[in-house]
CSV table of C-alpha atoms in Angstrom, one decimal:
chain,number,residue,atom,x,y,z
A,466,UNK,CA,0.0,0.0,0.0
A,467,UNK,CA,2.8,2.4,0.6
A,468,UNK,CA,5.0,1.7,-2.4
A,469,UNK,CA,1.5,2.3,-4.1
A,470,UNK,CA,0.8,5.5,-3.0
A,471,UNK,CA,4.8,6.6,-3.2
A,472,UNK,CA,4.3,6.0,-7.1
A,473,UNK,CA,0.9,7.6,-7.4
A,474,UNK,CA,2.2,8.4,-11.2
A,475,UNK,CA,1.9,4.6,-11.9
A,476,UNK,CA,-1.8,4.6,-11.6
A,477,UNK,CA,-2.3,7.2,-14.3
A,478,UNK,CA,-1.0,4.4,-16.6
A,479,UNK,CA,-3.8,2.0,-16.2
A,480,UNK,CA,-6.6,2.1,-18.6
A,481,UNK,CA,-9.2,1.6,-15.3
A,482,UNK,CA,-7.1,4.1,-12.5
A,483,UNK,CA,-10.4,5.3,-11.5
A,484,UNK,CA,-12.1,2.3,-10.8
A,485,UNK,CA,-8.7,0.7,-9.7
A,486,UNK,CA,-7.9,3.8,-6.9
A,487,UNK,CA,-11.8,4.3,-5.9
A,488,UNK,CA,-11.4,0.5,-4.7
A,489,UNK,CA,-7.7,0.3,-3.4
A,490,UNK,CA,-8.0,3.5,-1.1
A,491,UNK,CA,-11.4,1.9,0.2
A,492,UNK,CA,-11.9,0.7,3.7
A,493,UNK,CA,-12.5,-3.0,2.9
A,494,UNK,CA,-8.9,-3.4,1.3
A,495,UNK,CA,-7.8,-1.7,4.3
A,496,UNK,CA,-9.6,-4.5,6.7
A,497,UNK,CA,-9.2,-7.1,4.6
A,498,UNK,CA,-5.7,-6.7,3.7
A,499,UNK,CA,-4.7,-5.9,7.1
A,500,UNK,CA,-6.8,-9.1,8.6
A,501,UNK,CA,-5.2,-11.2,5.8
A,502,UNK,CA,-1.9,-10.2,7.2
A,503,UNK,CA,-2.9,-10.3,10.9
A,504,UNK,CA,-3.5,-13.6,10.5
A,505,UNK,CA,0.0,-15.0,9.0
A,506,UNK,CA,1.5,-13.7,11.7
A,507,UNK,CA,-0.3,-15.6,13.7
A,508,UNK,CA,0.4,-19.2,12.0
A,509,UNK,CA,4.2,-17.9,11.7
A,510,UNK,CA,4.2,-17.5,15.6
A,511,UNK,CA,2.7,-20.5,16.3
A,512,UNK,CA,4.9,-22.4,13.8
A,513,UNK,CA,8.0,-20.7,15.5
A,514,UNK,CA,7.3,-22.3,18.5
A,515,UNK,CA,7.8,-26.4,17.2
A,516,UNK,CA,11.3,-25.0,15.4
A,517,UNK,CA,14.5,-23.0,16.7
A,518,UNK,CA,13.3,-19.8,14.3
A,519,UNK,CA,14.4,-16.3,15.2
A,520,UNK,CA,12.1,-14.4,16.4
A,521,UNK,CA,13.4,-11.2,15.5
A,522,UNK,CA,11.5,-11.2,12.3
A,523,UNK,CA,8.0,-11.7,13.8
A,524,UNK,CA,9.1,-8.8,15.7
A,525,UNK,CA,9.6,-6.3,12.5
A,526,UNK,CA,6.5,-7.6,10.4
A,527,UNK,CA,4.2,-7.1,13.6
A,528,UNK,CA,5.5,-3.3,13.7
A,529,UNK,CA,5.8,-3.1,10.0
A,530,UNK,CA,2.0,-4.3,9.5
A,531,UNK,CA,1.3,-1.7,12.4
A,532,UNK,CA,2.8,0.7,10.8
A,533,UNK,CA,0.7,0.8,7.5
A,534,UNK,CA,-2.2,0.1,9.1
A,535,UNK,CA,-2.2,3.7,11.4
A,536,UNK,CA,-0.7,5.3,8.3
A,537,UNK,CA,-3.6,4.3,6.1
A,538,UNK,CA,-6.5,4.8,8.7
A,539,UNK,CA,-5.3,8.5,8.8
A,540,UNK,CA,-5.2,8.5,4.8
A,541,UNK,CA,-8.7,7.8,4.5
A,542,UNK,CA,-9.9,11.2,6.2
A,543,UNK,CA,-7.5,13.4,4.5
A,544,UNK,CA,-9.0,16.8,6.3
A,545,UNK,CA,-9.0,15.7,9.4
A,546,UNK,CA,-5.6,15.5,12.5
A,547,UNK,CA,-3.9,12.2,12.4
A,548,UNK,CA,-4.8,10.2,15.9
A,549,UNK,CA,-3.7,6.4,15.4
A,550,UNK,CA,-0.4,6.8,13.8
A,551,UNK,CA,0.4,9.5,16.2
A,552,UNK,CA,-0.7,6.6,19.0
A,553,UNK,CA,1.9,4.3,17.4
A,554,UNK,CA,4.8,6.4,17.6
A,555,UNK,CA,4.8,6.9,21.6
A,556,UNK,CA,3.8,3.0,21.7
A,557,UNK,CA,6.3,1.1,19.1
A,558,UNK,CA,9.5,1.8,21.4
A,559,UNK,CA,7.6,0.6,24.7
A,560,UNK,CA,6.0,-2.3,22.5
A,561,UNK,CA,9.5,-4.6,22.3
A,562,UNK,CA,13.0,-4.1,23.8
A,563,UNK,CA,15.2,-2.9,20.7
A,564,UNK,CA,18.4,-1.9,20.8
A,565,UNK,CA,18.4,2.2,21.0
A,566,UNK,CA,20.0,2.5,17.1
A,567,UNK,CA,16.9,0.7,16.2
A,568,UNK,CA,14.5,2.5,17.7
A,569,UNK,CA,15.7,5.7,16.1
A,570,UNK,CA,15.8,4.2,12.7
A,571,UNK,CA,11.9,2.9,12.8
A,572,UNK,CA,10.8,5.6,14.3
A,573,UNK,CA,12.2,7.8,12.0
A,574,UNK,CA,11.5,5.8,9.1
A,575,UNK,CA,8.0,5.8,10.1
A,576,UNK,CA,7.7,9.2,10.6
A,577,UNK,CA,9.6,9.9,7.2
A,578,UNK,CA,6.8,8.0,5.2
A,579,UNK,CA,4.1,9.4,7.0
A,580,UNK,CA,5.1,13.1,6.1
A,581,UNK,CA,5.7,12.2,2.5
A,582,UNK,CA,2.2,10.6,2.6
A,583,UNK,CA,0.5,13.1,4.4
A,584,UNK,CA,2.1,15.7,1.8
A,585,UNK,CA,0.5,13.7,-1.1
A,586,UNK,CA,-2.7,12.9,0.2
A,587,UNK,CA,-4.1,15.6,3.2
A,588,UNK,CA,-5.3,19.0,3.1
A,589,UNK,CA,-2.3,21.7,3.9
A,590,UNK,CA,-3.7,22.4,7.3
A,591,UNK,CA,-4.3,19.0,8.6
A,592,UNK,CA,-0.7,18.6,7.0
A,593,UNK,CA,0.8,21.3,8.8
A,594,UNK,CA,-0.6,20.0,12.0
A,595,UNK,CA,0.2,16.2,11.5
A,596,UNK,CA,3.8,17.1,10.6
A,597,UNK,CA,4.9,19.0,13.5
A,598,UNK,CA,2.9,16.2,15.7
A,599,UNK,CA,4.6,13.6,14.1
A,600,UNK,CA,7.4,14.8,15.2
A,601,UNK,CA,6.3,15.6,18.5
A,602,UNK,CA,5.4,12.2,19.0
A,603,UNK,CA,8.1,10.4,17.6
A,604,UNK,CA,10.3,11.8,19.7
A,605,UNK,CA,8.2,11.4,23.1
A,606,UNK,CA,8.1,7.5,21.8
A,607,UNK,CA,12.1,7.2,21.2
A,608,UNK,CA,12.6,8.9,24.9
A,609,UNK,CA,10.0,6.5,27.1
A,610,UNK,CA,11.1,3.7,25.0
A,611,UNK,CA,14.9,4.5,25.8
A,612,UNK,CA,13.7,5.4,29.7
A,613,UNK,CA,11.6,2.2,30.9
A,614,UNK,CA,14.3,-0.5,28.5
A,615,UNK,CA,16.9,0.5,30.7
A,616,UNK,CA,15.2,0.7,33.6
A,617,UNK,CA,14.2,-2.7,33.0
A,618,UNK,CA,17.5,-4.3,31.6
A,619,UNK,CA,19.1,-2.6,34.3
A,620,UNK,CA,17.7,-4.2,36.9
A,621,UNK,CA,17.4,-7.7,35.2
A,622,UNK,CA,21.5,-7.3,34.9
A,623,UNK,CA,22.3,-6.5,38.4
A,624,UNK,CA,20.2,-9.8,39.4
A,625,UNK,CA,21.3,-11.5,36.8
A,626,UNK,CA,25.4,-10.8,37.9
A,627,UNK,CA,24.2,-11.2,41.9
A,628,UNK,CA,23.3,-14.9,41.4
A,629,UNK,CA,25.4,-15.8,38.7
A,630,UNK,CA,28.5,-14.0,38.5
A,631,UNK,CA,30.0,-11.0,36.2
A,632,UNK,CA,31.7,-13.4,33.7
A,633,UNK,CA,29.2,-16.1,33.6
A,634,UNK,CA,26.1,-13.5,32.6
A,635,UNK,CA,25.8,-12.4,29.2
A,636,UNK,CA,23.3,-10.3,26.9
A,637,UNK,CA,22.8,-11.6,23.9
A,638,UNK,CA,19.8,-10.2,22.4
A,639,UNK,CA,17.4,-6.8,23.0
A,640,UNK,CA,16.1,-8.1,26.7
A,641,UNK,CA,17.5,-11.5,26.4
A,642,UNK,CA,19.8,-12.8,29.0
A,643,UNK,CA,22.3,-15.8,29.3
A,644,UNK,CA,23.2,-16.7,32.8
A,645,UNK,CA,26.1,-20.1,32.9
A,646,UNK,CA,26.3,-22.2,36.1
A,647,UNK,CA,29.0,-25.0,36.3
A,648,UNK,CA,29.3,-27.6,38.6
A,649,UNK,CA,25.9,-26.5,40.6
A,650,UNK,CA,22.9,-29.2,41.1
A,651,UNK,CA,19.8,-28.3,39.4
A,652,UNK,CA,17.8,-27.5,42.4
A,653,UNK,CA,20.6,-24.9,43.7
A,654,UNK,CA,20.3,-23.3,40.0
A,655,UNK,CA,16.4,-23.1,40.5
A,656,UNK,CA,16.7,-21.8,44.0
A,657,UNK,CA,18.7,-18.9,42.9
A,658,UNK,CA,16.2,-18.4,39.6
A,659,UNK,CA,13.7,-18.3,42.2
A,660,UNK,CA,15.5,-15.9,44.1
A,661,UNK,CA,16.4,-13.7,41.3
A,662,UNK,CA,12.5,-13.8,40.1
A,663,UNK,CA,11.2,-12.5,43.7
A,664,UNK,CA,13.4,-9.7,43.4
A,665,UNK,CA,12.7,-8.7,40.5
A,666,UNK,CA,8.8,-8.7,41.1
A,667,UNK,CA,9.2,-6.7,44.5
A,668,UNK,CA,10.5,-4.0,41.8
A,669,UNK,CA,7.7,-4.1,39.5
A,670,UNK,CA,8.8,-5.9,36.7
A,671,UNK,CA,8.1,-9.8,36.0
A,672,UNK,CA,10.4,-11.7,33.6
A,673,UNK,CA,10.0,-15.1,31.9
A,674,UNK,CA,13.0,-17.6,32.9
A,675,UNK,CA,14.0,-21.2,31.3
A,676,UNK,CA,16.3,-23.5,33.0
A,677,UNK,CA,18.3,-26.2,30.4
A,678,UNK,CA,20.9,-28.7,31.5
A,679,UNK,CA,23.9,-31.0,30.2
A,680,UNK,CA,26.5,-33.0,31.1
A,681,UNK,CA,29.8,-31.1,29.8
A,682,UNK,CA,31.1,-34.5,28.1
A,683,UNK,CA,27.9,-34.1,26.0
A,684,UNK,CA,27.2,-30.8,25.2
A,685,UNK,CA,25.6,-29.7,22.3
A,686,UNK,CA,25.2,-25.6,23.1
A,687,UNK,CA,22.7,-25.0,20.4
A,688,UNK,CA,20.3,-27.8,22.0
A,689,UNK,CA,20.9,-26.4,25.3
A,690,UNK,CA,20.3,-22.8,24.1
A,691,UNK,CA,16.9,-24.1,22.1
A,692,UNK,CA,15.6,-26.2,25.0
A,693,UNK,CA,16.5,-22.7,27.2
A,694,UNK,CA,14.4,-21.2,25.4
A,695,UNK,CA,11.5,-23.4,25.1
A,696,UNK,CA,11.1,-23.8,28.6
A,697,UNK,CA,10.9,-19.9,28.9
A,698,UNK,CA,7.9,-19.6,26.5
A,699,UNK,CA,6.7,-22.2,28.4
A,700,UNK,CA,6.8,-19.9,31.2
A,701,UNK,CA,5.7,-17.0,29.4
A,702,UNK,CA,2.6,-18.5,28.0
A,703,UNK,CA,1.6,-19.9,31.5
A,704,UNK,CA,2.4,-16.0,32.9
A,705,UNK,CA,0.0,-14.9,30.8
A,706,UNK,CA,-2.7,-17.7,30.8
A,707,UNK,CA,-3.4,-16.3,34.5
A,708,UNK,CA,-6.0,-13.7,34.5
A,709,UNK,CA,-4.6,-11.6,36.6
A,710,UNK,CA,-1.8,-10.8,34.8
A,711,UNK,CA,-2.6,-8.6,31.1
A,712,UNK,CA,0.1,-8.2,27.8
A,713,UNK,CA,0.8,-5.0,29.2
A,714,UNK,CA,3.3,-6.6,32.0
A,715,UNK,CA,6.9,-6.2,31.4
């Protein structure tokens, strides 16, 4: 839909534009469209959890089908102040835990396209406004998001080095963590997980946790690192199965 409207030249070539744009700028393609993809994701998601898949990409199309979807909404009422995209920029940055680069980058990219869109297709004074509030917004979005992630990873890191040790806790993704424990039983490894989760809680913040284990004459680290991370979906999935707990935890 973007690359569509970016080119609006292209549809002067067609021997049906009118018919062709009277239907593709309509609300149904809009719901449809945006259901379709909804609903991909979805199956993707649920596929990624029988297979050792990355879930960084689920990640980007979830924000990137977002993304058109509060940038159209505002095209169909071209006179009229942007609300949902606006809305999207102060939430995207609090929505997952990027690294800071990356926040900057889709928020900017997203408010790039919407200006250049918003140019092409609103009134001038509903422009003028949604401009300068895209900005606004943007911005507010990039600083809460930068705020409440290190707030958060801070915190998880000092427990994290508490229990486990300086050299034997790593980061190795946005807000995921690596602890190692050698030569500990399991239940000493789950007392101090259980230990580490308590504190955490008393400090407002709740984080999913997966315990894997091998004997060092058989190790296979990318089993132990999948079967890690199984068991915290696991964990995740049961969080949020409780009722009184919402999506809205961190």
């Amino acid at each position: 839909m973007i690359v569509s409207a970016l080119i609006d030249s292209i549809k002067e070539l067609l021997p049906f534009s009118n018919t062709f744009s009277g239907w593709f700028y309509s609300g149904e393609v809009l719901y449809v469209s945006t259901g379709i993809s909804s609903l991909l994701l979805v199956l993707l998601t649920l596929l990624a959890k029988f297979r050792n898949w990355p879930t960084w990409p689920l990640v980007w199309l979830f924000s990137l089908l977002l993304s058109v979807y509060a940038i159209w909404t505002t095209l169909q009422n071209p006179s009229s102040q942007a609300t949902t995209v606006m809305v999207f920029m102060v939430l995207l940055p609090t929505m997952f835990v990027l690294a800071p680069w990356k926040q900057l980058v889709a928020i900017l990219l997203l408010v790039i396209i919407f200006n250049l869109l918003a140019w092409e297709y609103k009134t001038p004074a509903s422009y003028t406004a949604d401009s300068w509030n895209s900005v606004f917004f943007g911005t507010v979005g990039v600083i809460s998001g930068f705020y409440f992630d290190r707030v958060m990873l801070i915190a998880l890191a000092n427990e994290l080095v508490r229990y486990f040790g300086h050299e034997l806790s790593f980061r190795f993704g946005g807000d995921e963590f690596l602890a190692v424990a050698s030569d500990e039983s399991l239940p000493e490894v789950e007392k101090k997980c259980d230990q580490l989760l308590e504190n955490l809680q008393k400090q407002g913040f709740h984080v999913s946790l997966g315990i894997s284990q091998q004997r060092v004459d058989q190790l296979e680290l990318k089993q132990l690192l999948f079967e890690a991370d199984k068991a915290m979906r696991q964990a995740k999935e049961a969080y949020y199965q409780d009722t009184e707990h919402d999506r809205q935890a961190r």
